Coordinates of C-alpha atoms in Angstrom, one line a residue:
M26 CA -58.8 168.5 -76.8
T27 CA -59.4 171.8 -77.7
R28 CA -57.1 173.5 -80.0
D29 CA -55.7 176.3 -77.6
L30 CA -55.1 173.5 -75.1
R31 CA -53.1 171.8 -77.5
H32 CA -50.9 174.8 -78.0
D33 CA -50.2 175.2 -74.5
L34 CA -49.3 171.8 -73.7
Y35 CA -46.9 172.1 -77.0
R36 CA -45.7 175.2 -75.7
D37 CA -44.7 173.9 -72.3
L38 CA -43.3 170.8 -73.7
R39 CA -41.1 172.9 -75.9
H40 CA -40.3 175.1 -72.9
D41 CA -39.5 172.1 -70.8
L42 CA -37.1 170.6 -74.0
Y43 CA -35.5 174.4 -73.6
A44 CA -34.4 173.9 -69.8
A45 CA -33.0 170.9 -70.5
L46 CA -30.9 171.4 -73.6
A47 CA -29.9 174.9 -71.2
A48 CA -28.7 172.2 -68.7
T49 CA -26.7 170.1 -71.1
L50 CA -25.2 172.6 -72.4
L51 CA -24.1 173.8 -69.3
V52 CA -22.8 170.3 -68.5
V53 CA -20.7 170.1 -71.7
T54 CA -18.8 173.3 -71.1
A55 CA -17.9 172.2 -67.8
V56 CA -16.5 169.4 -69.2
L57 CA -14.5 171.3 -72.1
V58 CA -13.4 174.1 -69.9
G59 CA -12.6 171.7 -67.0
S60 CA -10.9 169.6 -69.4
A61 CA -8.5 172.6 -70.4
I62 CA -8.0 173.7 -66.9
Q63 CA -7.3 170.2 -65.8
H64 CA -5.0 169.6 -68.6
R65 CA -3.1 173.0 -68.1
D66 CA -2.5 172.9 -64.4
G67 CA -4.1 170.4 -62.7
S68 CA -6.0 172.1 -60.2
L69 CA -9.1 170.7 -60.4
R70 CA -8.2 167.5 -59.3
V71 CA -10.5 165.3 -60.7
G72 CA -10.0 163.1 -63.6
W73 CA -13.1 163.7 -65.8
P74 CA -14.3 167.2 -64.9
P75 CA -16.7 168.3 -63.5
L76 CA -17.4 165.0 -62.1
L77 CA -14.5 163.0 -59.6
A78 CA -14.3 160.1 -62.1
V79 CA -12.4 158.6 -64.9
W80 CA -13.2 157.4 -68.5
D81 CA -13.5 153.8 -68.6
P82 CA -16.2 152.7 -70.9
H83 CA -16.9 149.1 -69.4
V84 CA -20.0 146.4 -68.7
G85 CA -20.5 144.3 -65.7
P86 CA -22.4 141.8 -64.1
G87 CA -25.0 144.5 -63.3
T88 CA -25.6 145.5 -66.5
P89 CA -28.1 143.2 -67.6
A90 CA -30.4 143.9 -64.7
A91 CA -30.2 147.6 -64.8
L92 CA -31.2 147.8 -68.2
A93 CA -34.3 145.1 -67.3
V94 CA -35.0 147.5 -63.9
A95 CA -34.8 150.8 -66.0
A96 CA -37.2 149.4 -69.1
A97 CA -39.8 148.2 -66.0
V98 CA -39.6 151.3 -64.5
V99 CA -40.1 153.1 -67.8
A100 CA -43.3 150.9 -69.0
Y101 CA -44.9 150.4 -65.9
G102 CA -43.9 152.8 -63.3
P103 CA -46.3 155.8 -63.7
A104 CA -49.5 153.2 -64.0
L105 CA -49.0 151.7 -61.2
A106 CA -47.8 154.7 -59.1
V107 CA -51.7 155.5 -59.7
R108 CA -53.3 152.4 -58.8
L109 CA -51.3 151.2 -55.9
P110 CA -52.6 151.7 -52.3
W111 CA -50.4 153.9 -51.0
R112 CA -48.5 151.6 -48.3
A113 CA -47.6 149.3 -51.2
L114 CA -46.4 152.0 -53.5
L115 CA -43.9 153.0 -50.8
L116 CA -42.6 149.4 -50.7
T117 CA -42.7 148.8 -54.3
T118 CA -40.8 152.6 -54.5
W119 CA -38.1 151.1 -52.2
A120 CA -38.0 147.7 -53.7
A121 CA -37.5 149.3 -57.3
G122 CA -35.1 151.8 -56.2
L123 CA -33.2 149.0 -54.0
A124 CA -32.7 147.2 -57.7
W125 CA -31.9 149.7 -59.7
T126 CA -29.1 150.7 -57.1
W127 CA -27.6 147.7 -56.9
S128 CA -27.8 147.0 -60.3
L129 CA -25.8 150.0 -61.5
A130 CA -23.1 149.5 -58.4
L131 CA -22.9 146.1 -59.7
V132 CA -21.6 147.1 -63.1
D133 CA -18.4 147.5 -61.4
G134 CA -18.5 144.5 -59.8
W135 CA -18.9 143.4 -56.2
Q136 CA -15.4 144.1 -55.2
R137 CA -14.9 147.4 -57.1
G138 CA -18.5 148.4 -56.8
V139 CA -19.5 147.7 -53.5
A140 CA -16.7 146.0 -51.3
A141 CA -13.8 148.5 -51.9
R142 CA -15.9 151.8 -51.9
L143 CA -15.2 152.5 -48.4
T144 CA -12.2 150.7 -47.6
T145 CA -9.8 152.9 -50.0
R146 CA -7.3 155.5 -48.0
N147 CA -9.7 158.2 -47.6
E148 CA -12.6 156.5 -46.4
Y149 CA -14.1 155.7 -42.7
L150 CA -13.4 151.9 -42.4
Q151 CA -9.7 153.0 -42.3
V152 CA -9.7 153.8 -38.8
I153 CA -12.3 151.5 -37.3
D154 CA -9.1 150.0 -35.2
R155 CA -8.7 153.5 -34.0
F156 CA -12.1 153.4 -32.2
H157 CA -10.9 150.5 -29.5
D158 CA -12.5 153.0 -26.8
I159 CA -14.9 155.4 -28.7
P160 CA -15.4 158.2 -25.9
A161 CA -11.6 158.3 -25.7
T162 CA -11.1 158.4 -29.6
L163 CA -14.1 161.2 -29.9
A164 CA -12.2 163.0 -26.6
D165 CA -9.1 163.1 -29.0
F166 CA -11.0 163.5 -32.2
T167 CA -10.1 167.1 -33.3
H168 CA -6.3 166.6 -32.3
H169 CA -5.8 164.5 -35.8
I170 CA -7.8 167.0 -38.4
L171 CA -5.4 169.0 -39.5
L172 CA -2.8 167.5 -42.2
E173 CA 0.5 168.5 -40.3
T174 CA -1.1 166.6 -36.8
P175 CA 0.6 163.2 -36.0
G176 CA -2.1 160.3 -37.1
N177 CA -4.2 162.8 -39.0
W178 CA -7.5 161.4 -40.2
P179 CA -8.2 160.2 -43.4
A180 CA -9.9 163.0 -45.7
H181 CA -13.4 161.8 -44.9
V182 CA -13.0 160.7 -41.5
A183 CA -11.7 164.6 -41.0
G184 CA -13.9 165.9 -43.2
H185 CA -17.5 165.1 -41.3
P186 CA -18.6 164.8 -37.7
P187 CA -17.7 161.8 -36.4
A188 CA -21.0 160.3 -36.0
A189 CA -20.6 158.9 -39.7
T190 CA -17.1 156.6 -38.8
V191 CA -19.2 155.8 -35.5
T192 CA -22.0 154.5 -37.2
F193 CA -19.6 151.9 -39.4
V194 CA -17.5 151.2 -35.9
L195 CA -21.1 150.2 -34.7
L196 CA -21.6 148.0 -37.6
D197 CA -18.1 146.2 -36.6
R198 CA -19.1 145.4 -33.5
V199 CA -22.2 144.0 -34.2
G200 CA -20.6 141.4 -36.9
L201 CA -21.1 143.4 -39.6
G202 CA -17.8 144.9 -40.6
G203 CA -16.0 145.1 -43.9
G204 CA -16.8 146.9 -47.1
G205 CA -19.3 144.8 -47.7
W206 CA -21.6 145.0 -45.1
A207 CA -20.5 148.8 -44.8
G208 CA -21.6 149.3 -48.7
T209 CA -24.9 147.0 -48.1
W210 CA -25.9 149.2 -45.5
C211 CA -25.3 152.4 -47.4
I212 CA -27.5 150.9 -50.3
T213 CA -30.4 149.4 -48.2
V214 CA -30.8 152.6 -45.9
G215 CA -29.8 155.1 -48.7
T216 CA -32.8 153.9 -50.6
T217 CA -35.3 154.6 -48.3
A218 CA -34.6 158.1 -49.4
A219 CA -37.0 157.7 -51.9
V220 CA -40.2 156.2 -49.5
A221 CA -39.2 159.6 -47.0
V222 CA -39.7 162.3 -49.6
L223 CA -43.0 160.4 -50.9
V224 CA -44.4 160.7 -47.3
A225 CA -43.5 164.8 -46.7
V226 CA -44.5 165.4 -50.1
R227 CA -47.9 163.5 -49.8
T228 CA -48.2 165.0 -46.2
L229 CA -47.3 168.6 -46.8
A230 CA -48.8 168.7 -50.6
D231 CA -50.7 166.3 -51.5
E232 CA -50.9 162.5 -52.8
S233 CA -51.1 162.9 -56.5
L234 CA -48.8 164.7 -56.8
A235 CA -46.5 162.2 -54.7
R236 CA -47.6 159.1 -57.0
R237 CA -46.9 161.1 -59.9
A238 CA -43.0 161.8 -58.4
A239 CA -42.7 157.9 -57.3
P240 CA -41.2 156.9 -60.3
F241 CA -38.6 160.0 -60.9
L242 CA -37.7 159.2 -57.3
V243 CA -36.6 155.3 -58.3
L244 CA -35.2 156.2 -61.6
G245 CA -32.9 159.1 -60.7
P246 CA -29.1 159.2 -61.8
A247 CA -28.7 160.2 -57.8
A248 CA -28.5 156.4 -57.8
V249 CA -25.3 156.0 -59.1
W250 CA -23.8 157.5 -56.2
V251 CA -26.1 156.3 -53.7
G252 CA -24.2 152.9 -54.2
T253 CA -22.0 153.1 -53.0
S254 CA -21.2 155.9 -50.7
A255 CA -21.8 156.8 -47.3
D256 CA -23.6 160.1 -48.4
G257 CA -26.3 157.6 -49.2
Y258 CA -26.7 157.2 -46.0
F259 CA -26.7 160.8 -45.1
T260 CA -29.5 161.5 -47.7
A261 CA -31.8 158.9 -46.1
V262 CA -31.1 160.4 -42.7
A263 CA -31.9 164.0 -43.4
A264 CA -35.0 162.7 -45.6
W265 CA -36.9 160.9 -42.5
A266 CA -36.0 164.2 -40.1
V267 CA -37.8 166.0 -42.9
A268 CA -40.6 163.4 -43.4
F269 CA -41.4 162.9 -39.6
L270 CA -41.5 166.7 -39.3
A271 CA -43.7 167.0 -41.9
L272 CA -46.3 164.8 -40.2
A273 CA -45.5 166.7 -36.8
V274 CA -46.3 170.0 -38.3
T275 CA -49.6 168.6 -40.0
G276 CA -50.7 166.6 -36.2
H277 CA -49.7 163.6 -37.1
R278 CA -48.6 161.9 -33.4
P279 CA -46.7 165.0 -32.7
A280 CA -45.1 163.7 -30.0
W281 CA -43.3 160.7 -31.0
T282 CA -43.1 162.1 -34.9
G283 CA -41.7 165.1 -33.5
L284 CA -39.3 163.3 -31.2
A285 CA -38.0 161.2 -34.3
S286 CA -37.3 164.6 -36.4
G287 CA -35.5 166.2 -33.6
L288 CA -33.2 162.8 -33.0
L289 CA -33.0 162.4 -37.1
F290 CA -31.9 166.2 -37.1
G291 CA -29.0 165.9 -34.6
L292 CA -27.8 162.9 -36.2
T293 CA -27.8 164.8 -39.7
V294 CA -25.6 167.7 -38.3
Y295 CA -23.2 165.0 -36.7
L296 CA -23.0 163.0 -40.3
S297 CA -22.2 166.2 -42.0
Y298 CA -21.3 169.6 -41.4
G299 CA -22.7 170.9 -44.3
L300 CA -26.4 169.4 -43.8
T301 CA -26.8 172.2 -41.1
L302 CA -28.5 174.0 -44.5
F303 CA -31.1 171.6 -43.8
V304 CA -32.4 174.4 -41.8
V305 CA -33.9 175.7 -44.7
I306 CA -36.0 172.7 -46.1
A307 CA -36.8 172.4 -42.0
G308 CA -38.3 176.3 -42.0
A309 CA -40.4 175.5 -45.2
V310 CA -42.0 172.8 -43.5
L311 CA -42.6 174.6 -40.9
L312 CA -44.2 177.4 -42.9
L313 CA -46.7 174.6 -44.6
G314 CA -47.2 172.6 -41.0
R315 CA -51.0 174.0 -40.0
H316 CA -49.8 172.9 -35.9
R317 CA -46.1 174.4 -36.4
V318 CA -46.0 175.3 -32.2
R319 CA -47.0 172.0 -30.8
P320 CA -44.3 169.6 -31.8
L321 CA -41.7 172.1 -31.7
P322 CA -40.7 171.3 -27.6
F323 CA -40.7 167.1 -28.7
V324 CA -38.7 168.4 -31.7
L325 CA -35.8 170.1 -29.3
A326 CA -36.0 167.5 -27.4
G327 CA -35.0 164.9 -29.3
F328 CA -32.6 167.3 -31.7
L329 CA -30.3 167.5 -28.3
V330 CA -30.0 164.0 -27.6
V331 CA -26.8 162.9 -30.3
P332 CA -25.0 166.5 -29.8
V333 CA -25.6 166.3 -25.7
A334 CA -24.2 162.7 -26.3
F335 CA -21.3 163.5 -28.5
T336 CA -20.3 166.5 -26.2
A337 CA -20.4 164.7 -23.2
A338 CA -17.9 162.4 -24.6
G339 CA -15.7 165.1 -25.4
F340 CA -16.6 165.8 -28.9
D341 CA -16.6 169.6 -29.9
W342 CA -18.8 170.2 -32.9
W343 CA -17.4 173.9 -33.5
E344 CA -14.2 173.7 -32.9
A345 CA -13.6 170.4 -34.9
Y346 CA -15.4 172.7 -37.7
R347 CA -13.2 175.4 -37.3
L348 CA -10.2 172.9 -37.8
L349 CA -12.0 171.7 -40.8
V350 CA -11.7 174.7 -42.3
R351 CA -8.2 175.3 -42.1
R352 CA -7.7 171.3 -43.1
Y353 CA -9.6 172.1 -46.1
Y354 CA -7.8 174.4 -47.7
Q355 CA -4.4 172.8 -46.6
G356 CA -5.5 170.3 -49.3
A357 CA -7.5 170.1 -52.6
G358 CA -9.9 172.6 -51.3
G359 CA -7.1 175.0 -51.6
V360 CA -6.0 174.4 -55.3
R361 CA -9.4 173.8 -56.7
P362 CA -10.1 177.1 -58.1
Y363 CA -13.4 178.9 -57.2
G364 CA -14.2 180.5 -60.2
Y365 CA -14.8 177.2 -62.1
W366 CA -16.5 175.2 -59.1
V367 CA -19.1 177.6 -58.3
W368 CA -20.6 176.8 -61.8
A369 CA -19.5 173.6 -62.3
N370 CA -21.0 171.9 -59.3
L371 CA -24.2 173.1 -60.7
A372 CA -23.3 171.2 -63.7
C373 CA -22.8 168.1 -61.1
T374 CA -26.1 168.6 -60.0
V375 CA -27.8 168.5 -63.3
L376 CA -25.9 164.7 -63.6
I377 CA -27.3 163.8 -60.4
V378 CA -30.8 164.8 -60.8
G379 CA -31.5 164.5 -65.1
P380 CA -33.0 166.4 -67.6
A381 CA -36.3 165.5 -66.3
T382 CA -36.1 167.5 -62.9
V383 CA -34.2 170.5 -64.8
A384 CA -37.7 170.6 -66.9
G385 CA -39.3 170.1 -63.5
L386 CA -37.6 172.9 -62.1
R387 CA -38.9 175.1 -64.7
R388 CA -42.4 174.5 -63.7
T389 CA -41.5 174.8 -60.2
A390 CA -40.5 178.4 -60.8
T391 CA -43.3 179.4 -62.4
T392 CA -46.0 177.6 -60.3
P393 CA -45.8 180.3 -57.3
R394 CA -46.8 183.0 -59.4
A395 CA -49.3 181.0 -61.0
G396 CA -51.2 180.5 -57.9
R397 CA -50.0 182.6 -54.5
R398 CA -52.8 180.6 -52.2
L399 CA -50.4 178.9 -50.3
G400 CA -53.4 175.5 -49.5
R401 CA -53.0 174.8 -53.4
P402 CA -50.9 171.6 -53.2
E403 CA -49.0 173.0 -56.2
V404 CA -47.6 175.4 -54.6
R405 CA -46.8 173.9 -51.4
L406 CA -44.8 171.3 -53.5
A407 CA -43.3 174.4 -55.3
L408 CA -42.2 175.9 -51.7
L409 CA -40.5 172.8 -50.1
V410 CA -38.4 171.8 -53.5
L411 CA -37.3 175.6 -53.5
A412 CA -36.0 175.5 -50.3
A413 CA -33.9 172.4 -51.4
L414 CA -33.1 174.5 -54.2
L415 CA -31.7 177.5 -51.7
A416 CA -29.9 175.3 -49.9
L417 CA -28.1 173.7 -52.6
L418 CA -26.9 177.1 -53.7
A419 CA -26.1 178.5 -50.4
A420 CA -23.9 175.2 -50.3
D421 CA -22.1 176.0 -53.5
L422 CA -21.7 179.6 -52.9
S423 CA -19.9 178.6 -49.5
G424 CA -17.2 177.5 -51.3
M425 CA -16.8 174.5 -49.2
S426 CA -17.6 172.2 -51.9
K427 CA -15.6 172.9 -54.8
A428 CA -15.8 169.3 -56.7
E429 CA -17.2 165.7 -55.7
T430 CA -20.6 167.5 -55.3
E431 CA -22.4 165.0 -57.0
R432 CA -21.5 162.7 -54.2
I433 CA -21.8 165.7 -51.5
W434 CA -25.2 167.2 -52.5
L435 CA -27.3 163.9 -52.9
P436 CA -29.2 165.2 -49.4
F437 CA -30.5 168.2 -50.9
A438 CA -30.7 166.7 -54.5
M439 CA -33.5 164.2 -53.3
W440 CA -35.6 166.8 -52.6
L441 CA -35.1 168.2 -56.0
L442 CA -36.6 165.4 -57.7
P443 CA -40.1 165.9 -56.7
A444 CA -40.1 168.7 -59.2
C445 CA -41.1 166.2 -61.6
A446 CA -44.6 165.5 -60.9
W447 CA -45.5 168.4 -63.0
L448 CA -44.3 166.9 -66.0
R449 CA -46.2 165.6 -69.1
G450 CA -45.2 162.8 -71.0
A451 CA -43.8 160.7 -67.9
R452 CA -42.4 157.7 -69.6
G453 CA -40.3 160.1 -72.3
W454 CA -38.9 161.8 -69.2
L455 CA -38.1 158.7 -67.2
A456 CA -36.5 157.4 -70.0
A457 CA -34.3 159.9 -70.3
Q458 CA -33.4 159.4 -66.7
G459 CA -32.3 156.3 -67.1
V460 CA -30.7 156.5 -70.1
L461 CA -28.6 159.4 -68.3
A462 CA -27.5 157.1 -65.5
L463 CA -26.9 153.9 -67.2
L464 CA -24.1 156.1 -69.9
I465 CA -22.4 157.7 -66.2
N466 CA -22.2 154.1 -65.0
H467 CA -21.0 152.5 -68.3
L468 CA -18.9 155.1 -69.4
L469 CA -16.8 156.3 -66.4
M470 CA -15.3 155.0 -63.1
T471 CA -16.5 157.0 -60.6
W472 CA -14.7 156.9 -57.1
W473 CA -14.5 159.2 -54.1

């Protein structure tokens, strides 16, 4: 290694560490300022600003497994990511993600960490009995969004289009009712998001970048909230919509991959209103595709399926969103100060994606300037990651996500993690990711 090359590597590492340090300072500032505001007037409506959590140091049955999984991914993840055949890498990534997410969830125990998560007063399983007649309930859905209406929906049900609730209703109908099965569904489906991101990165950029990103997609702090929240499920649906679109616009069976992408994008916007911002990421995928026109009719046909079905059943998406905005400002959204959350939300994002991703984003920002040719894999990956960052910033500025973004922004955060593909010293950065997740899960009790 030449002296100039060593100098460049040390300089890049130093800048990466500066970025991680700046992100750490942002989190510390959000904690200190948030704690002062919350102590003064309680307007933040969270227990441990900026996270919706309470200070509760603890260990649990998942602790030994979490430590073992973290150690194994740090020790063997980078080497396996390079050596495994591609399909084996995808399966291994999913299996490792399942092990990591389950072990973190079980730090809080089965009941508190999994089974009870989706049964609390604000959650979807509270209203399963009100969906005996699904079409009739959908037609009446908007009449129960506002707080002053009789039988108003719990916060999460009112705050989302009804596809989220209908998912859990259908699970109940097939015999998978209760919080345990709902949590298992969210973790099992949610952890496939990492596989979808790898497929998209390989398709739009190249395989070597996807392989380098794979261990970071496993050992991200985001797993704390994937297990167990419905937003983990939303994350996977949105991720696969993007992955199938990437396949379609690069000529991989554009008919069926286009249909699958459209169907999942349609489902995405009926799972969460805020995920309409995935149009920004979809736009980046279209820009990077070689065959942009041919799959579009199939994408559009697939996209219409879910909206047409829900509209035919009587649910008005636009009216529901209009009422949701009113409901949002009737509750915590009308109390939480925008001036704090507009930057503290970004501190929450740091805690989801970890210091390695922050360092990777620093490199992402310089990549398009270093090589302007769109054909370069590094530039293509940078554009995909920057599109996700732009969508996240738009969500932030909207003011419709003040607090709880460590959970709500999981779908966007998943597309920031591939920025770690540029990092040198993967094991050190992976260890930092794992340590952060372990600290969050063992020092705080996260709730939503």
